[in-house]
Coordinates of C-alpha atoms in Angstrom, one line a residue:
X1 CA -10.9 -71.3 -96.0
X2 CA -11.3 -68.1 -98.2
X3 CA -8.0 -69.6 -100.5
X4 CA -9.3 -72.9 -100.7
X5 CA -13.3 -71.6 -101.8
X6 CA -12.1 -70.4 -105.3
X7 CA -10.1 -74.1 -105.7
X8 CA -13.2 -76.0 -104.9
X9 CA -15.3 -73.6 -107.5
X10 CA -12.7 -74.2 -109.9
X11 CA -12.2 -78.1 -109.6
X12 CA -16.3 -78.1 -109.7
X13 CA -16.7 -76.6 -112.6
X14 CA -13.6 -78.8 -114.1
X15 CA -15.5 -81.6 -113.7
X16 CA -18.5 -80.2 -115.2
X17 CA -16.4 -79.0 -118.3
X18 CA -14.7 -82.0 -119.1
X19 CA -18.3 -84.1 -118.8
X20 CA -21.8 -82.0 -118.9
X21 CA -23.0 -79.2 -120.0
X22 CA -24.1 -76.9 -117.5
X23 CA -27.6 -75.3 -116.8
X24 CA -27.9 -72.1 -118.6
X25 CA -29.6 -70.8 -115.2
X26 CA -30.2 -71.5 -112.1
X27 CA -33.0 -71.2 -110.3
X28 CA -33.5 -67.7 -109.0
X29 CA -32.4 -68.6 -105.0
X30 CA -30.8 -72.2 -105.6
X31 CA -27.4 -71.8 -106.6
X32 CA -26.5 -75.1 -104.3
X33 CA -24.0 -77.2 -105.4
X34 CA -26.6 -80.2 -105.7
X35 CA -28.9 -78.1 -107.5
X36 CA -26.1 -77.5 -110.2
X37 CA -25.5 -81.7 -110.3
X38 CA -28.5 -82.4 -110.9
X39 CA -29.4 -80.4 -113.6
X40 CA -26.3 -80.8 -115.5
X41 CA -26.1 -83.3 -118.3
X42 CA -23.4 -85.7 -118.9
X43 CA -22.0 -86.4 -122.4
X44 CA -20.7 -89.9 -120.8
X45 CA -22.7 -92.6 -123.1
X46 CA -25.0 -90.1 -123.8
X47 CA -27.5 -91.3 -126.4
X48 CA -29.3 -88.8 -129.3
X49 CA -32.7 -88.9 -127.3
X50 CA -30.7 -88.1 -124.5
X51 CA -29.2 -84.6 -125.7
X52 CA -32.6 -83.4 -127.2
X53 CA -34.2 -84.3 -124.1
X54 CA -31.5 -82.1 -122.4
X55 CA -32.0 -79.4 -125.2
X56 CA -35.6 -79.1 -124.5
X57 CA -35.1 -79.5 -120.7
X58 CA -32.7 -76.5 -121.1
X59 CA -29.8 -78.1 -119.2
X60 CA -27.3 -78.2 -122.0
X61 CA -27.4 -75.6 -125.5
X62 CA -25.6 -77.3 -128.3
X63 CA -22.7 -74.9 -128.3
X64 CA -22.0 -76.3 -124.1
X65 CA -22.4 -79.7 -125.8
X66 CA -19.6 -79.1 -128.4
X67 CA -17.7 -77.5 -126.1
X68 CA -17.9 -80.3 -124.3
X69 CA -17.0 -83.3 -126.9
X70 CA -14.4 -81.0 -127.9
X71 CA -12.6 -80.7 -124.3
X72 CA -13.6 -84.2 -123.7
X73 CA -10.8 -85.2 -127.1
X74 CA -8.2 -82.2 -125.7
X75 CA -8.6 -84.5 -122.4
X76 CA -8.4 -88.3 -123.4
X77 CA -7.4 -88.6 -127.0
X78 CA -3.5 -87.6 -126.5
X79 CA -3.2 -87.6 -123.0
X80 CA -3.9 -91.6 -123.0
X81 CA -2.5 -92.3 -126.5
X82 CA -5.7 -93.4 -127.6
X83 CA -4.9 -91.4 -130.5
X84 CA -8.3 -91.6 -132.5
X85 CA -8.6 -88.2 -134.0
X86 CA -6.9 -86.9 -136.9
X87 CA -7.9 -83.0 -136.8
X88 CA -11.2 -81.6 -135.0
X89 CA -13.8 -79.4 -136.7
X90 CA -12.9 -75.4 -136.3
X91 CA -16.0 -74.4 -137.9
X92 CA -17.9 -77.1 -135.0
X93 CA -18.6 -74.2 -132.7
X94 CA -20.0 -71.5 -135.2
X95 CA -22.5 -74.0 -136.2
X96 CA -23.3 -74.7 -132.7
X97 CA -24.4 -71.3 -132.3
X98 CA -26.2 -71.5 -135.6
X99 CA -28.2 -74.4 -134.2
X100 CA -28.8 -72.9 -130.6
X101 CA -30.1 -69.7 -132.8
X102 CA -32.1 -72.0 -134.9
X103 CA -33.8 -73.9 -131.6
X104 CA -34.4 -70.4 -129.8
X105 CA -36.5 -69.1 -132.5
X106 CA -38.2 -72.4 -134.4
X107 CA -38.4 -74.3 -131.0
X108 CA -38.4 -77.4 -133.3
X109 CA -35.0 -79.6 -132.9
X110 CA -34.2 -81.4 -136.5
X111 CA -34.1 -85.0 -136.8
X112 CA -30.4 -85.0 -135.6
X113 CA -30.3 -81.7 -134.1
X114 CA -26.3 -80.8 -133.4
X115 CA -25.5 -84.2 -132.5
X116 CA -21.4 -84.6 -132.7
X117 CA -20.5 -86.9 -135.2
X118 CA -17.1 -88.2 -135.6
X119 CA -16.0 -88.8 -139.6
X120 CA -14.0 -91.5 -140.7
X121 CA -10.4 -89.7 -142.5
X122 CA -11.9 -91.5 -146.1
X123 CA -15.2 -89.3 -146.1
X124 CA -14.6 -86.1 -147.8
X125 CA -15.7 -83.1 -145.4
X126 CA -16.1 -79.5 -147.3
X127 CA -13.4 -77.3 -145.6
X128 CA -12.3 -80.2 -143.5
X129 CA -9.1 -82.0 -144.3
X130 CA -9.6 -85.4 -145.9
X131 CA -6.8 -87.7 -146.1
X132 CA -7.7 -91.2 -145.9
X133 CA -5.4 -91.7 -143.7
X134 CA -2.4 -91.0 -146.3
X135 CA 0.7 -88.2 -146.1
X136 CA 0.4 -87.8 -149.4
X137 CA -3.3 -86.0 -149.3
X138 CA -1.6 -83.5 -146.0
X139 CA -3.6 -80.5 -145.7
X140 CA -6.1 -81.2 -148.8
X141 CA -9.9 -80.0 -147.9
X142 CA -12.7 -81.2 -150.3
X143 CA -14.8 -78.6 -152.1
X144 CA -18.2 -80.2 -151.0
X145 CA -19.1 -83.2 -148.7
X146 CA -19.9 -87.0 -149.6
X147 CA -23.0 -87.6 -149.9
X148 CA -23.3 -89.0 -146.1
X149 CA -22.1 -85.9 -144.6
X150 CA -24.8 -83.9 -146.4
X151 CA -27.2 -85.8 -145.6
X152 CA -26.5 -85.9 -141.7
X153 CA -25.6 -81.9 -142.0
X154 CA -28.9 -81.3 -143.2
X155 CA -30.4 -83.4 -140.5
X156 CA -29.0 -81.0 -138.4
X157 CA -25.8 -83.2 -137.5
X158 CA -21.9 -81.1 -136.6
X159 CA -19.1 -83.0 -138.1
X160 CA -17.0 -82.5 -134.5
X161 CA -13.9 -84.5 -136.0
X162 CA -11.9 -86.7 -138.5
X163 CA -10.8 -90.0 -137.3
X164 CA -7.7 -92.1 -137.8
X165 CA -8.0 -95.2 -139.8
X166 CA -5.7 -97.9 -141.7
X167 CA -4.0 -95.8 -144.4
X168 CA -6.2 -96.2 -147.7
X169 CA -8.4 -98.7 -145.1
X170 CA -6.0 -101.6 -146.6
X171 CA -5.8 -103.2 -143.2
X172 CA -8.5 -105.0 -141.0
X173 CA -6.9 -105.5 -138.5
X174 CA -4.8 -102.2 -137.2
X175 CA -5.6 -98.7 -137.6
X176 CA -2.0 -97.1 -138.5
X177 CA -1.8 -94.3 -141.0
X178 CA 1.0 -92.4 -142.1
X179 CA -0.9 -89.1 -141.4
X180 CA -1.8 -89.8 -137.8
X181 CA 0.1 -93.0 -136.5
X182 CA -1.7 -95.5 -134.4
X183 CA -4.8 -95.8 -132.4
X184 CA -5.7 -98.3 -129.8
X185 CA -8.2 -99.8 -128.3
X186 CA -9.7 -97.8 -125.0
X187 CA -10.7 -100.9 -123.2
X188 CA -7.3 -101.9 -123.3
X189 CA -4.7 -99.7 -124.2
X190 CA -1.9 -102.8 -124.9
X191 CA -4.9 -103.9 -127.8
X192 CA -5.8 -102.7 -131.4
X193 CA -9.0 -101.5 -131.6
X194 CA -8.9 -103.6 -135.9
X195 CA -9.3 -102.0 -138.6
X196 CA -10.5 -100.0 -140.9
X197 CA -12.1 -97.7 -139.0
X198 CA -10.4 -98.2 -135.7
X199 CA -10.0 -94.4 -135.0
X200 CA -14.1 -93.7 -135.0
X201 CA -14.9 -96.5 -133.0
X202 CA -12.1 -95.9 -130.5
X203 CA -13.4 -92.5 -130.5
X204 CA -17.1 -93.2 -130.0
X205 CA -16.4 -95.7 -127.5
X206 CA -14.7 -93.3 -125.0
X207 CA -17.4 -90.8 -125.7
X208 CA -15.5 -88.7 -128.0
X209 CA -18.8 -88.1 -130.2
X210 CA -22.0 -89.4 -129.9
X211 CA -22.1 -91.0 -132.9
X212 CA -19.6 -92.1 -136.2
X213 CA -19.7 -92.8 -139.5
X214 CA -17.1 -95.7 -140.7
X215 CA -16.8 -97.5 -144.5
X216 CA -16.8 -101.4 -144.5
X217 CA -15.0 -103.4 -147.1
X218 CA -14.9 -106.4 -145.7
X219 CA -14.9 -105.9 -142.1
X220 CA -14.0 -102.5 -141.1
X221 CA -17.2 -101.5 -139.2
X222 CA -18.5 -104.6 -137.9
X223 CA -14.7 -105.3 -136.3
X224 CA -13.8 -102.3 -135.0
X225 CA -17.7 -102.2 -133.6
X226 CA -17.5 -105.5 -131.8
X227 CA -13.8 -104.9 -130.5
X228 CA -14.9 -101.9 -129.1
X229 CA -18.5 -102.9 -127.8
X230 CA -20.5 -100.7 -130.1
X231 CA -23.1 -101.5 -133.0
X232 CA -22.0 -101.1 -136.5
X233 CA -24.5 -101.8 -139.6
X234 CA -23.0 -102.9 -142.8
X235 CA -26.7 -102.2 -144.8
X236 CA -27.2 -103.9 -147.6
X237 CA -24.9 -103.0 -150.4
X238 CA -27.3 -100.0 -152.5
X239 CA -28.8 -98.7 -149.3
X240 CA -26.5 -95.8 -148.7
X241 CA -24.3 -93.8 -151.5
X242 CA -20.9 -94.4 -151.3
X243 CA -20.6 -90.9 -153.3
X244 CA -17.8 -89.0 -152.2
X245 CA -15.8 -91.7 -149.8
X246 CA -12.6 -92.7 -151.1
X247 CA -12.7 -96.5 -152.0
X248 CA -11.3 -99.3 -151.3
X249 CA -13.1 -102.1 -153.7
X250 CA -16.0 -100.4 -154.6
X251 CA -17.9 -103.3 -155.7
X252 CA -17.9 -104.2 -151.8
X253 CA -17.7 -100.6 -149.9
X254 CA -20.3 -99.7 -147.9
X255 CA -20.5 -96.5 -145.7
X256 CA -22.1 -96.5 -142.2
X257 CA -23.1 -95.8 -138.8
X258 CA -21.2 -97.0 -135.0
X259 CA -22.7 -96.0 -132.2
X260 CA -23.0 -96.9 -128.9
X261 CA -26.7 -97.9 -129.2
X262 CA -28.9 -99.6 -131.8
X263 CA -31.5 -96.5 -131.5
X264 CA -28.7 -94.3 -132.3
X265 CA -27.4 -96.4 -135.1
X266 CA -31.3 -96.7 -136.6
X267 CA -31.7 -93.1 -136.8
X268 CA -28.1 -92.3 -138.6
X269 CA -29.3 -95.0 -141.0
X270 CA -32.4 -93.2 -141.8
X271 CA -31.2 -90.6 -142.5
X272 CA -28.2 -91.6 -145.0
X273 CA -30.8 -94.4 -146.8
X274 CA -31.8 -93.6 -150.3
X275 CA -31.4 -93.0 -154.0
X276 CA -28.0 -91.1 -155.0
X277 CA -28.0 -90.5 -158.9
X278 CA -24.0 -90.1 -158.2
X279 CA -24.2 -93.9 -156.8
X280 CA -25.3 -95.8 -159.5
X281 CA -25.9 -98.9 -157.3
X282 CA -28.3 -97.0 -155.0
X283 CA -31.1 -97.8 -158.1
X284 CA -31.5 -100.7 -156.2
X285 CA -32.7 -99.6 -153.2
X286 CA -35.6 -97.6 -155.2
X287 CA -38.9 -98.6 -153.8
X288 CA -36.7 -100.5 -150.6
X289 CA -36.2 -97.5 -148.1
X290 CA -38.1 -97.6 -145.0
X291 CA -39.0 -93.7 -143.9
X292 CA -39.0 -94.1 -140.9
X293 CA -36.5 -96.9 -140.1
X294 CA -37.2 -96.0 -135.8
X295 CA -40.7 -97.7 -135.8
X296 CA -38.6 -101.2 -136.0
X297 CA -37.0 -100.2 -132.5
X298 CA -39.1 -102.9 -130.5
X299 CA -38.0 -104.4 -126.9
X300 CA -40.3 -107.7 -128.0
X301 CA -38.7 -107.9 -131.3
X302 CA -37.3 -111.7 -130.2
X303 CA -40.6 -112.7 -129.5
X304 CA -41.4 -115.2 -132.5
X305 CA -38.5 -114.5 -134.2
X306 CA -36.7 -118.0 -135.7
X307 CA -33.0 -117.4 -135.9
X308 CA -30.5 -119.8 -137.4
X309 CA -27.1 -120.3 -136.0
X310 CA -23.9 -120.5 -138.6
X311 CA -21.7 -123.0 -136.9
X312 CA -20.0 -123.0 -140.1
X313 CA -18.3 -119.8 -138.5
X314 CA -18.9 -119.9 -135.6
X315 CA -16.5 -123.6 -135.1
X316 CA -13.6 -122.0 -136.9
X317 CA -11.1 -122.4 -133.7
X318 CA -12.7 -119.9 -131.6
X319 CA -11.2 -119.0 -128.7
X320 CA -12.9 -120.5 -125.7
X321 CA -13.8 -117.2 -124.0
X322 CA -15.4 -115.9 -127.1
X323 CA -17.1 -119.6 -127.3
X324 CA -18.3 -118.9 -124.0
X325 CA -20.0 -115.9 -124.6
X326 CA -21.7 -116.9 -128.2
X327 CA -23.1 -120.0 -126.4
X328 CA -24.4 -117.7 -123.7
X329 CA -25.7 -115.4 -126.8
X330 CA -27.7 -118.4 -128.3
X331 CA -29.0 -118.8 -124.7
X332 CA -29.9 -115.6 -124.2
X333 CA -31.6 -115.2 -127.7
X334 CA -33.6 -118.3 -126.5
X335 CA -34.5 -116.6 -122.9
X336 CA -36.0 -113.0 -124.8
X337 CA -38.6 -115.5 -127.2
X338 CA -36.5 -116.2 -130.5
X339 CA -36.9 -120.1 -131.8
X340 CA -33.4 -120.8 -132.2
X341 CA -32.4 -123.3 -135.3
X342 CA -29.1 -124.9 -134.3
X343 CA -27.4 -125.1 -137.3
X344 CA -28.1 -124.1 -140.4
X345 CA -25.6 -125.1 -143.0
X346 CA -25.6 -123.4 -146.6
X347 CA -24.9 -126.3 -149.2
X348 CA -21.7 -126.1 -150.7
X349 CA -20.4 -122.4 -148.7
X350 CA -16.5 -123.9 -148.9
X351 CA -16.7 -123.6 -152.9
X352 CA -19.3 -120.6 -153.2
X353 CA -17.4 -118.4 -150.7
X354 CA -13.9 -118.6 -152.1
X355 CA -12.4 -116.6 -155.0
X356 CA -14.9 -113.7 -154.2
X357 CA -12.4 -111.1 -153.7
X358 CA -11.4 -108.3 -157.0
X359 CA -8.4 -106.3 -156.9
X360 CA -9.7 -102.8 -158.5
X361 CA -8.3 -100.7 -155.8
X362 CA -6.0 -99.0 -158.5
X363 CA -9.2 -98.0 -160.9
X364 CA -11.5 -96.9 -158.0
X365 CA -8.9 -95.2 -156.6
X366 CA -7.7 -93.1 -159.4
X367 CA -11.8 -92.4 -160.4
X368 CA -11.3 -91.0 -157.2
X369 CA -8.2 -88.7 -156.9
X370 CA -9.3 -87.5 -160.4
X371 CA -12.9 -86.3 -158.8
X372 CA -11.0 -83.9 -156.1
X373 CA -10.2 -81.8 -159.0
X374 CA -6.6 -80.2 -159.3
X375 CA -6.6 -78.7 -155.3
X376 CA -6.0 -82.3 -154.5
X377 CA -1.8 -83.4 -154.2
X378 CA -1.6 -86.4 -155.6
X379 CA -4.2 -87.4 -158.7
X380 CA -3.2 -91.2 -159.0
X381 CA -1.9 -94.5 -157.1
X382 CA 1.1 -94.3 -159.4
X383 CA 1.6 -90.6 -157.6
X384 CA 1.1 -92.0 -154.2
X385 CA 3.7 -94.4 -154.6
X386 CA 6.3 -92.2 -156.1
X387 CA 5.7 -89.7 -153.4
X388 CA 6.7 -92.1 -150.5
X389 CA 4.9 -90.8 -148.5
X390 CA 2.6 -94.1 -146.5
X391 CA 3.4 -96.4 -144.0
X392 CA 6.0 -98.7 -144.2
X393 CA 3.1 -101.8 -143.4
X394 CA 1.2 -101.4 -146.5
X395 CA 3.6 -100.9 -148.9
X396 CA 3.2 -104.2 -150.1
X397 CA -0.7 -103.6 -150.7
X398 CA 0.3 -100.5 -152.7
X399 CA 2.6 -102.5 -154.9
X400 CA 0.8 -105.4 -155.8
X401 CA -2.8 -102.7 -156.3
X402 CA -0.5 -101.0 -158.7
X403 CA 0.7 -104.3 -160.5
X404 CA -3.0 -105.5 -161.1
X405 CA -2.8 -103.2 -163.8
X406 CA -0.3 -104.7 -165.9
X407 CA -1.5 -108.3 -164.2
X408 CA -4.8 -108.6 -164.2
X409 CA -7.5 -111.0 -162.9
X410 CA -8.6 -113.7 -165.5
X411 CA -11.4 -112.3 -168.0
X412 CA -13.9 -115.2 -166.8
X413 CA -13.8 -113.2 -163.9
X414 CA -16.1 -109.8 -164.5
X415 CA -15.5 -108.5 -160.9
X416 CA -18.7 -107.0 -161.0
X417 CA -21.3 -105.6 -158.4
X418 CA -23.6 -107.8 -156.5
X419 CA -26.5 -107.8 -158.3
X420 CA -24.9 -108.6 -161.7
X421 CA -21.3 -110.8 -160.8
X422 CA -22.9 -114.3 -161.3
X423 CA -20.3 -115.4 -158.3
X424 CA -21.5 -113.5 -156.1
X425 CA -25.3 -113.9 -156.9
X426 CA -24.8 -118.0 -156.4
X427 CA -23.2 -117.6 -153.2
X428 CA -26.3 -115.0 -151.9
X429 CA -28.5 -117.2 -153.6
X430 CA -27.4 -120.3 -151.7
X431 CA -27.4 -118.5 -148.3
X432 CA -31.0 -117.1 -148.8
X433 CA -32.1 -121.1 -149.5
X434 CA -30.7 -122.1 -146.4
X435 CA -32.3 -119.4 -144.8
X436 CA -35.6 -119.9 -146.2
X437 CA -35.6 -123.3 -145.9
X438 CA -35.1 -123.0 -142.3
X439 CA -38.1 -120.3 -142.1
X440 CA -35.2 -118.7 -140.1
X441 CA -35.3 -114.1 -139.8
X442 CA -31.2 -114.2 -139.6
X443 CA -28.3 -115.8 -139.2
X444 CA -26.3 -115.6 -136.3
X445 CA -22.1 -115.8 -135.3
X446 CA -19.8 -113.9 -133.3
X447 CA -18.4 -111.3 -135.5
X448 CA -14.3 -112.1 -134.3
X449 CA -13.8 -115.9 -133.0
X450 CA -10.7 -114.4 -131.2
X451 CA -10.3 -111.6 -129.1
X452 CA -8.2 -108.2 -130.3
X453 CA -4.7 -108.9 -131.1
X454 CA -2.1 -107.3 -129.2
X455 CA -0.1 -104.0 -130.7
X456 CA 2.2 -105.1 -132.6
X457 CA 1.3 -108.3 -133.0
X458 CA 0.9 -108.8 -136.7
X459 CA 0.4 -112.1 -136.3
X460 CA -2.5 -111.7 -134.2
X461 CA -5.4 -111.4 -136.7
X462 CA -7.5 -114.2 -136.9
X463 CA -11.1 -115.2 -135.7
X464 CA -12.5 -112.1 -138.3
X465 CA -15.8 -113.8 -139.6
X466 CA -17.0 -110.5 -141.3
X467 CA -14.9 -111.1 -143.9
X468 CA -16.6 -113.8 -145.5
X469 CA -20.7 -113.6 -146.8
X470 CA -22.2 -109.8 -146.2
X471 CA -19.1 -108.0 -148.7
X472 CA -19.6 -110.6 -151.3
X473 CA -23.3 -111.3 -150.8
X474 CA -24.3 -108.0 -150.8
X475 CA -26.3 -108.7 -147.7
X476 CA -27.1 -106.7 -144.5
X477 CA -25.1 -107.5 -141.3
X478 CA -25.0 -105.7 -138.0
X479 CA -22.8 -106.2 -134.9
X480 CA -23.7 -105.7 -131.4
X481 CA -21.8 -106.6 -128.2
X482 CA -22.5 -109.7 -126.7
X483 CA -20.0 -109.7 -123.8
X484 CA -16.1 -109.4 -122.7
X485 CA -13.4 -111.7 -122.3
X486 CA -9.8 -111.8 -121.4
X487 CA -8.7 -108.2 -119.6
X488 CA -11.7 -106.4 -120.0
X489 CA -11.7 -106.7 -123.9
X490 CA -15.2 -106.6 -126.2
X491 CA -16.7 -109.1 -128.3
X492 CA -19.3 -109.0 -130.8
X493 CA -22.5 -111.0 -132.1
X494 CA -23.5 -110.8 -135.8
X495 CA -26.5 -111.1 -137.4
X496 CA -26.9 -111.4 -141.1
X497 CA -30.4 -110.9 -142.6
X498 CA -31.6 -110.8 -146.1
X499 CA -31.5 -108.0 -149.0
X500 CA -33.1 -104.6 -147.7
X501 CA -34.5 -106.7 -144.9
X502 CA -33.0 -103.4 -142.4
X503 CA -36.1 -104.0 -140.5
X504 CA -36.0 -107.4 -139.2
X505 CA -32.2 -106.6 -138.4
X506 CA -33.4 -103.9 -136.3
X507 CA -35.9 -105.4 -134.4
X508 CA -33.7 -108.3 -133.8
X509 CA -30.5 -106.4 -132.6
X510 CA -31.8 -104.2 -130.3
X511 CA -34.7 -106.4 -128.7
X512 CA -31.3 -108.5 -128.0
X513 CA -29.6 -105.3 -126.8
X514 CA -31.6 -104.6 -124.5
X515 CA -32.8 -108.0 -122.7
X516 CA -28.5 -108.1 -122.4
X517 CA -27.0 -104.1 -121.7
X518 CA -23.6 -105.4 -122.4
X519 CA -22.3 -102.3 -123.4
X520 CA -20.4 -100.6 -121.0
X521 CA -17.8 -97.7 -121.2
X522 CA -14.6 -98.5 -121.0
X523 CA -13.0 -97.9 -117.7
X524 CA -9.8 -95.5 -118.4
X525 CA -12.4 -93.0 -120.1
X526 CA -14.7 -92.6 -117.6
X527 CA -14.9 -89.7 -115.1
X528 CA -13.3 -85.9 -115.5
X529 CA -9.8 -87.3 -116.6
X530 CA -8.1 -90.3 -117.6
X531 CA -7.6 -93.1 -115.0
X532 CA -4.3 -94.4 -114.3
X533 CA -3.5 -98.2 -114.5
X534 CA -3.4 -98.6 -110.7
X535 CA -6.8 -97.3 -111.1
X536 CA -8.3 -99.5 -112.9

């Protein structure tokens, strides 16, 4: 027995390591194993209320915490091939123990007192390497942080890590990148977890971080949200500065949270909102921003609430699992108090909708490379392209990008933002009507019609409704998960709401999230080490 003590000491505090921060003491004369469990915290799906209330109850410091996240990625991320993190924060720890300092003296946590965030690859991170997923920007580290980063740093936030994403965020449906390879999805390893921003919410979803930070083109945190059973905000286009994120069409980026909770998503979102002088469309959200955005955060939210569903979406050839659970969604929403108005139909969408997208990846992008100053390898598309250095499955996109300039779209077309392109204003302008006319809060759809594709299966994407109103509209759309389908894999409800209207998105999503808790974690992730397939 005396060789075997020291074994089970060491495989108890394994566990503890890999999942919870321990108690900085004991009580004086209880040292029991028991006593150890239950003060120790988990990081497993644990929530930003949750880790200040541990802070405060003095069963985890912030520097255990990041210890933890950070053994947590040394433990899943390769070992599984998850593959969601591009580099990890070696200045994480020294700011932990900046925080615990902080805390021991001011006994006052900040608003996001260290909570772990993982960065999408296309933020720029001071000191951090920032590649956007691209060979060709190897070992570059921005000077200063977007404007997102800042703003969650000064909340008291720790960047823990960089995740993968689609190289340049061309592709919606995978997350491949010629800095970091491929991620997949942790419910189900055979699966992409789509794209963009595949590698933070891979990485949130097996509790990698407590929260992320993704961009959204056209679908790339909405997708990679609802195939991965988290909640992803696309806020209305102005909301939040896109300063300092490297773009892919401007006129349609946004920058946001993912998170494993609405709660948690609200209170990134409150603190990114606002005015950005280096975001010229941010003017518009002057006078819009909510304060306090966490007020909205009510269980009864439904009650009342008139919500319109968009067959128009919704009947595109969904697969019959992911019919299932939207029909059960609409059920549900019906059971927690919402009036449910089954359908509304925008007047002419078909014509409105189409022809919405602008190629200007070439002129945002070189705006962009230009800003990094002369540290930065490459300082233009043309550059990228000569250098070679992508992967093979966008080449294409970088091509015909590059050949806009010499080609581009017709002059009737002004590709312009969403509150001057007069396209783009008709089609908000016709969604609005149908919503108003319908006295109807938001519009509801599953966010994929199809479950993730397979790896490798190119062919695979379809079913992505995200695509197709909010980037063009300009218009606030959040994900949440409304259920699973084939092999354990997530799907997602949408609801689209109107311009700045944040707080009836709020109040909606999360009174649904919580008369449903369909988030789970995914099963491989769970515990002190991966679980095997047999497992499962």
């Amino acid at each position: 027995m005396r060789f075997q003590f020291p074994a089970v000491l060491y495989c108890l505090f394994c566990f503890f390591l890999f999942n919870s921060c321990t108690p900085q003491a004991a009580e004086k004369g209880n040292t029991t194993k028991s006593s150890v469990a239950k003060k120790s915290f988990s990081i497993q799906e644990a929530t930003i209320a949750d880790i200040h209330e541990a802070f405060q109850a003095g069963t985890c410091s912030c520097e255990q915490l990041v210890t933890a996240y950070l053994t947590r990625i040394q433990t899943f991320d390769q070992p599984t091939r998850l593959n969601a993190i591009v580099v990890t924060n070696h200045k994480a720890l020294a700011r932990a123990r900046e925080l615990d300092q902080e805390y021991a003296q001011t006994k006052q946590l900040r608003k996001l007192h260290c909570i772990p965030v993982i960065v999408k690859d296309n933020y720029n991170t001071e000191g951090l390497q920032t590649t956007a997923g691209s060979l060709a920007l190897k070992g570059f580290a921005p000077s200063e942080d977007a404007y997102q980063v800042k703003a969650l740093k000064e909340a008291g936030a720790i960047v823990l890590a960089k995740s993968n994403m689609a190289e340049w965020a061309f592709s919606p449906m995978v997350t491949i990148s010629s800095i970091a390879g491929e991620t997949l999805n942790p419910y189900n390893l055979n699966h992409v977890p789509a794209g963009s921003s595949g590698g933070t919410a891979a990485a949130v979803a097996a509790s990698m971080g407590t929260v992320g930070l993704g961009t959204d083109t056209g679908n790339s945190i909405r997708g990679p949200s609802s195939h991965n059973a988290l909640v992803g905000f696309r806020s209305t286009l102005g909301l939040t500065s896109r300063h300092g994120i490297a773009p892919l069409y401007l006129r349609n980026d946004v920058g946001g949270p993912m998170a494993r909770t609405v709660a948690d998503a609200t209170k990134i979102l409150e603190v990114i909102a606002g005015y950005d002088p280096s975001d010229p469309l941010t003017k518009y959200s002057e006078g819009k921003v909510q304060e306090n955005y966490r007020q909205f955060l009510n269980k009864e939210g439904l009650k009342g609430a008139r919500i319109g569903v968009l067959r128009t979406l919704s009947e595109k050839n969904p697969d019959p699992q992911v019919k299932a659970l939207f029909e059960q969604a609409i059920a549900d929403l019906r059971r927690l108090g919402a009036v449910v108005v089954d359908s509304v139909e925008v007047d002419n969408f078909d014509d409105l909708s189409k022809d919405q997208w602008c190629s200007v990846f070439q002129q945002d992008i070189n705006q962009y490379l230009f800003s990094l100053g002369e540290g930065a390898p490459v300082s233009s598309l043309e550059e990228v392209i000569v250098s070679s250095k992508y992967s093979p499955y966008i080449k294409e996109n970088l091509q015909y990008e590059f050949e806009q300039a010499e080609h581009p779209d017709d002059a009737a077309h002004a590709c312009g933002d969403a509150y001057t392109d007069p396209k783009r204003i008709a089609f908000r302008d016709a969604v609005v009507a149908a919503m108003d006319k319908h006295q109807v809060d938001a519009l509801v759809y599953p966010t994929w019609n199809n479950p993730p594709a397979r790896v490798g299966d190119f062919k695979g994407y379809k079913g992505d409704n995200s695509q197709i109103i909010a980037p063009h509209t300009g218009q606030p759309a959040f994900t949440v998960p409304m259920g699973y389908t084939y092999e354990n894999l997530p799907a997602g409800l949408q609801f689209l709401g109107r311009m700045f209207d944040e707080p009836s998105l709020i109040k909606l999503t999360y009174s649904y999230e919580q008369g449903t808790k369909h988030r789970k974690p995914p099963v491989l992730f769970s515990g002190d080490a991966p679980k095997t397939a047999k497992s499962k």
